[in-house]
Amino acid sequence: MASETWFLLRGLTREKAHWGDFAPALAAALPEADVHLLDLPGAGDRHAEAWTGGVADALAVLHAEAARLAPPTPGVRRFVFGVSLGGMVALEWAARYPDELTGVVVGNSSAGDLSPWWRRMQPGALPTILR
């Protein structure tokens, strides 16, 4: 049995395939870990699901999937690594379920309580998101 579980989350308009070589490299670097890639609603394997626009709603979906894939187990450390919107979901996960996680890694993300959304997004990205 693995001694660690990692859940990897990408951002808006991205899916788990966008992790590219990183996920296998992480798994190779951490042979004692199980690495699971999760798609946000509206992306990848969940492309047919509607995005609700809420981090808490996305967390509810992903938390249930994570529990199905790798339920919390005594002695197994659990980590979430989120990029961009996935980072926001990871932070929400840590806030709502602090006893479930050993750690969180957040990359290229932001927190809504620190600045408004229009200061956290590049204007050039808006046409892609609005499509």
PDB file of C-alpha atoms in Angstrom:
ATOM      1  CA  MET A   1       0.000   0.000   0.000  1.00  0.00           C
ATOM      2  CA  ALA A   2       1.185   3.502  -0.808  1.00  0.00           C
ATOM      3  CA  SER A   3       2.260   5.761   2.049  1.00  0.00           C
ATOM      4  CA  GLU A   4       1.186   8.926   0.181  1.00  0.00           C
ATOM      5  CA  THR A   5      -1.627   9.972  -2.107  1.00  0.00           C
ATOM      6  CA  TRP A   6      -1.390  12.992  -4.412  1.00  0.00           C
ATOM      7  CA  PHE A   7      -4.313  14.613  -6.224  1.00  0.00           C
ATOM      8  CA  LEU A   8      -3.409  16.934  -9.109  1.00  0.00           C
ATOM      9  CA  LEU A   9      -5.831  19.630 -10.291  1.00  0.00           C
ATOM     10  CA  ARG A  10      -5.436  21.898 -13.331  1.00  0.00           C
ATOM     11  CA  GLY A  11      -7.171  25.195 -13.973  1.00  0.00           C
ATOM     12  CA  LEU A  12     -10.025  26.617 -15.985  1.00  0.00           C
ATOM     13  CA  THR A  13     -10.088  25.372 -19.606  1.00  0.00           C
ATOM     14  CA  ARG A  14      -7.441  22.738 -18.789  1.00  0.00           C
ATOM     15  CA  GLU A  15      -7.731  19.011 -18.244  1.00  0.00           C
ATOM     16  CA  LYS A  16      -5.572  16.351 -16.657  1.00  0.00           C
ATOM     17  CA  ALA A  17      -3.868  15.635 -20.001  1.00  0.00           C
ATOM     18  CA  HIS A  18      -2.279  19.089 -19.714  1.00  0.00           C
ATOM     19  CA  TRP A  19      -0.042  17.792 -16.926  1.00  0.00           C
ATOM     20  CA  GLY A  20       1.980  16.198 -19.727  1.00  0.00           C
ATOM     21  CA  ASP A  21       5.158  14.531 -18.474  1.00  0.00           C
ATOM     22  CA  PHE A  22       4.879  16.054 -15.001  1.00  0.00           C
ATOM     23  CA  ALA A  23       2.485  13.470 -13.529  1.00  0.00           C
ATOM     24  CA  PRO A  24       4.566  10.432 -14.553  1.00  0.00           C
ATOM     25  CA  ALA A  25       7.723  12.233 -13.388  1.00  0.00           C
ATOM     26  CA  LEU A  26       6.112  12.922 -10.000  1.00  0.00           C
ATOM     27  CA  ALA A  27       5.038   9.293  -9.709  1.00  0.00           C
ATOM     28  CA  ALA A  28       8.577   8.147 -10.580  1.00  0.00           C
ATOM     29  CA  ALA A  29      10.114  10.561  -8.061  1.00  0.00           C
ATOM     30  CA  LEU A  30       7.710   9.385  -5.346  1.00  0.00           C
ATOM     31  CA  PRO A  31       7.498   5.606  -5.792  1.00  0.00           C
ATOM     32  CA  GLU A  32       5.744   5.302  -2.418  1.00  0.00           C
ATOM     33  CA  ALA A  33       2.898   7.533  -3.665  1.00  0.00           C
ATOM     34  CA  ASP A  34      -0.275   7.029  -5.647  1.00  0.00           C
ATOM     35  CA  VAL A  35      -0.846   9.963  -8.007  1.00  0.00           C
ATOM     36  CA  HIS A  36      -4.393  10.758  -9.180  1.00  0.00           C
ATOM     37  CA  LEU A  37      -5.261  13.390 -11.782  1.00  0.00           C
ATOM     38  CA  LEU A  38      -8.688  14.975 -11.415  1.00  0.00           C
ATOM     39  CA  ASP A  39     -10.614  17.031 -13.967  1.00  0.00           C
ATOM     40  CA  LEU A  40     -12.713  20.014 -12.950  1.00  0.00           C
ATOM     41  CA  PRO A  41     -16.360  19.988 -14.062  1.00  0.00           C
ATOM     42  CA  GLY A  42     -16.506  21.122 -17.694  1.00  0.00           C
ATOM     43  CA  ALA A  43     -13.022  19.834 -18.600  1.00  0.00           C
ATOM     44  CA  GLY A  44     -11.481  16.566 -19.781  1.00  0.00           C
ATOM     45  CA  ASP A  45     -13.361  13.492 -18.592  1.00  0.00           C
ATOM     46  CA  ARG A  46     -15.957  15.860 -17.116  1.00  0.00           C
ATOM     47  CA  HIS A  47     -16.398  17.960 -20.282  1.00  0.00           C
ATOM     48  CA  ALA A  48     -20.133  17.186 -20.424  1.00  0.00           C
ATOM     49  CA  GLU A  49     -20.687  18.466 -16.887  1.00  0.00           C
ATOM     50  CA  ALA A  50     -21.619  22.096 -16.447  1.00  0.00           C
ATOM     51  CA  TRP A  51     -19.217  24.373 -14.618  1.00  0.00           C
ATOM     52  CA  THR A  52     -21.151  26.054 -11.840  1.00  0.00           C
ATOM     53  CA  GLY A  53     -18.643  28.857 -11.501  1.00  0.00           C
ATOM     54  CA  GLY A  54     -18.096  28.145  -7.845  1.00  0.00           C
ATOM     55  CA  VAL A  55     -14.948  26.829  -6.205  1.00  0.00           C
ATOM     56  CA  ALA A  56     -16.984  25.226  -3.402  1.00  0.00           C
ATOM     57  CA  ASP A  57     -19.183  23.400  -5.934  1.00  0.00           C
ATOM     58  CA  ALA A  58     -16.139  22.152  -7.837  1.00  0.00           C
ATOM     59  CA  LEU A  59     -14.627  20.966  -4.571  1.00  0.00           C
ATOM     60  CA  ALA A  60     -17.764  18.977  -3.734  1.00  0.00           C
ATOM     61  CA  VAL A  61     -17.467  17.091  -7.036  1.00  0.00           C
ATOM     62  CA  LEU A  62     -13.704  16.505  -6.767  1.00  0.00           C
ATOM     63  CA  HIS A  63     -13.769  15.627  -3.077  1.00  0.00           C
ATOM     64  CA  ALA A  64     -16.317  12.893  -3.794  1.00  0.00           C
ATOM     65  CA  GLU A  65     -14.189  11.569  -6.668  1.00  0.00           C
ATOM     66  CA  ALA A  66     -11.060  11.619  -4.511  1.00  0.00           C
ATOM     67  CA  ALA A  67     -12.865   9.691  -1.767  1.00  0.00           C
ATOM     68  CA  ARG A  68     -13.887   7.083  -4.334  1.00  0.00           C
ATOM     69  CA  LEU A  69     -10.389   6.794  -5.832  1.00  0.00           C
ATOM     70  CA  ALA A  70      -8.429   6.862  -2.575  1.00  0.00           C
ATOM     71  CA  PRO A  71     -10.424   7.177   0.643  1.00  0.00           C
ATOM     72  CA  PRO A  72      -8.620   8.761   3.591  1.00  0.00           C
ATOM     73  CA  THR A  73      -6.689   5.968   5.285  1.00  0.00           C
ATOM     74  CA  PRO A  74      -4.833   6.120   8.611  1.00  0.00           C
ATOM     75  CA  GLY A  75      -1.097   6.309   8.009  1.00  0.00           C
ATOM     76  CA  VAL A  76      -1.404   7.475   4.390  1.00  0.00           C
ATOM     77  CA  ARG A  77      -0.407  11.097   3.840  1.00  0.00           C
ATOM     78  CA  ARG A  78      -2.634  13.018   1.417  1.00  0.00           C
ATOM     79  CA  PHE A  79      -1.596  16.005  -0.693  1.00  0.00           C
ATOM     80  CA  VAL A  80      -3.340  18.214  -3.240  1.00  0.00           C
ATOM     81  CA  PHE A  81      -1.395  20.085  -5.918  1.00  0.00           C
ATOM     82  CA  GLY A  82      -3.469  22.654  -7.772  1.00  0.00           C
ATOM     83  CA  VAL A  83      -2.543  25.066 -10.556  1.00  0.00           C
ATOM     84  CA  SER A  84      -4.523  28.247 -11.254  1.00  0.00           C
ATOM     85  CA  LEU A  85      -8.211  27.512 -10.568  1.00  0.00           C
ATOM     86  CA  GLY A  86      -7.099  24.089  -9.337  1.00  0.00           C
ATOM     87  CA  GLY A  87      -5.045  25.954  -6.730  1.00  0.00           C
ATOM     88  CA  MET A  88      -8.149  27.773  -5.548  1.00  0.00           C
ATOM     89  CA  VAL A  89      -9.925  24.433  -5.199  1.00  0.00           C
ATOM     90  CA  ALA A  90      -6.907  23.031  -3.324  1.00  0.00           C
ATOM     91  CA  LEU A  91      -6.994  25.945  -0.871  1.00  0.00           C
ATOM     92  CA  GLU A  92     -10.730  25.424  -0.331  1.00  0.00           C
ATOM     93  CA  TRP A  93     -10.098  21.701   0.220  1.00  0.00           C
ATOM     94  CA  ALA A  94      -7.530  22.503   2.903  1.00  0.00           C
ATOM     95  CA  ALA A  95      -9.879  25.005   4.559  1.00  0.00           C
ATOM     96  CA  ARG A  96     -12.887  22.674   4.605  1.00  0.00           C
ATOM     97  CA  TYR A  97     -11.125  19.390   5.357  1.00  0.00           C
ATOM     98  CA  PRO A  98      -7.922  20.298   7.226  1.00  0.00           C
ATOM     99  CA  ASP A  99      -7.671  16.956   9.013  1.00  0.00           C
ATOM    100  CA  GLU A 100      -7.760  15.108   5.701  1.00  0.00           C
ATOM    101  CA  LEU A 101      -4.667  16.634   4.132  1.00  0.00           C
ATOM    102  CA  THR A 102      -0.998  16.578   5.018  1.00  0.00           C
ATOM    103  CA  GLY A 103      -0.198  19.400   2.637  1.00  0.00           C
ATOM    104  CA  VAL A 104      -1.222  21.534  -0.304  1.00  0.00           C
ATOM    105  CA  VAL A 105       0.893  22.845  -3.174  1.00  0.00           C
ATOM    106  CA  VAL A 106      -0.526  25.827  -5.050  1.00  0.00           C
ATOM    107  CA  GLY A 107       0.962  27.167  -8.251  1.00  0.00           C
ATOM    108  CA  ASN A 108       0.073  30.166 -10.385  1.00  0.00           C
ATOM    109  CA  SER A 109      -3.133  30.798  -8.472  1.00  0.00           C
ATOM    110  CA  SER A 110      -4.823  33.543  -6.509  1.00  0.00           C
ATOM    111  CA  ALA A 111      -7.199  34.011  -3.622  1.00  0.00           C
ATOM    112  CA  GLY A 112     -10.442  35.903  -4.101  1.00  0.00           C
ATOM    113  CA  ASP A 113     -10.360  37.475  -0.669  1.00  0.00           C
ATOM    114  CA  LEU A 114      -7.083  39.252  -1.471  1.00  0.00           C
ATOM    115  CA  SER A 115      -7.996  41.069  -4.698  1.00  0.00           C
ATOM    116  CA  PRO A 116     -10.897  41.280  -7.184  1.00  0.00           C
ATOM    117  CA  TRP A 117     -11.016  38.823 -10.099  1.00  0.00           C
ATOM    118  CA  TRP A 118     -10.187  41.430 -12.756  1.00  0.00           C
ATOM    119  CA  ARG A 119      -6.826  42.058 -11.053  1.00  0.00           C
ATOM    120  CA  ARG A 120      -6.093  38.344 -10.937  1.00  0.00           C
ATOM    121  CA  MET A 121      -6.653  37.582 -14.623  1.00  0.00           C
ATOM    122  CA  GLN A 122      -4.821  38.658 -17.749  1.00  0.00           C
ATOM    123  CA  PRO A 123      -7.210  40.577 -20.017  1.00  0.00           C
ATOM    124  CA  GLY A 124      -5.972  38.633 -23.045  1.00  0.00           C
ATOM    125  CA  ALA A 125      -7.328  35.412 -21.524  1.00  0.00           C
ATOM    126  CA  LEU A 126     -10.937  36.642 -21.422  1.00  0.00           C
ATOM    127  CA  PRO A 127     -11.860  35.733 -25.049  1.00  0.00           C
ATOM    128  CA  THR A 128     -10.703  32.145 -24.481  1.00  0.00           C
ATOM    129  CA  ILE A 129     -12.661  31.822 -21.256  1.00  0.00           C
ATOM    130  CA  LEU A 130     -15.817  33.398 -22.673  1.00  0.00           C
ATOM    131  CA  ARG A 131     -15.963  31.028 -25.675  1.00  0.00           C
TER     132      ARG A 131
END
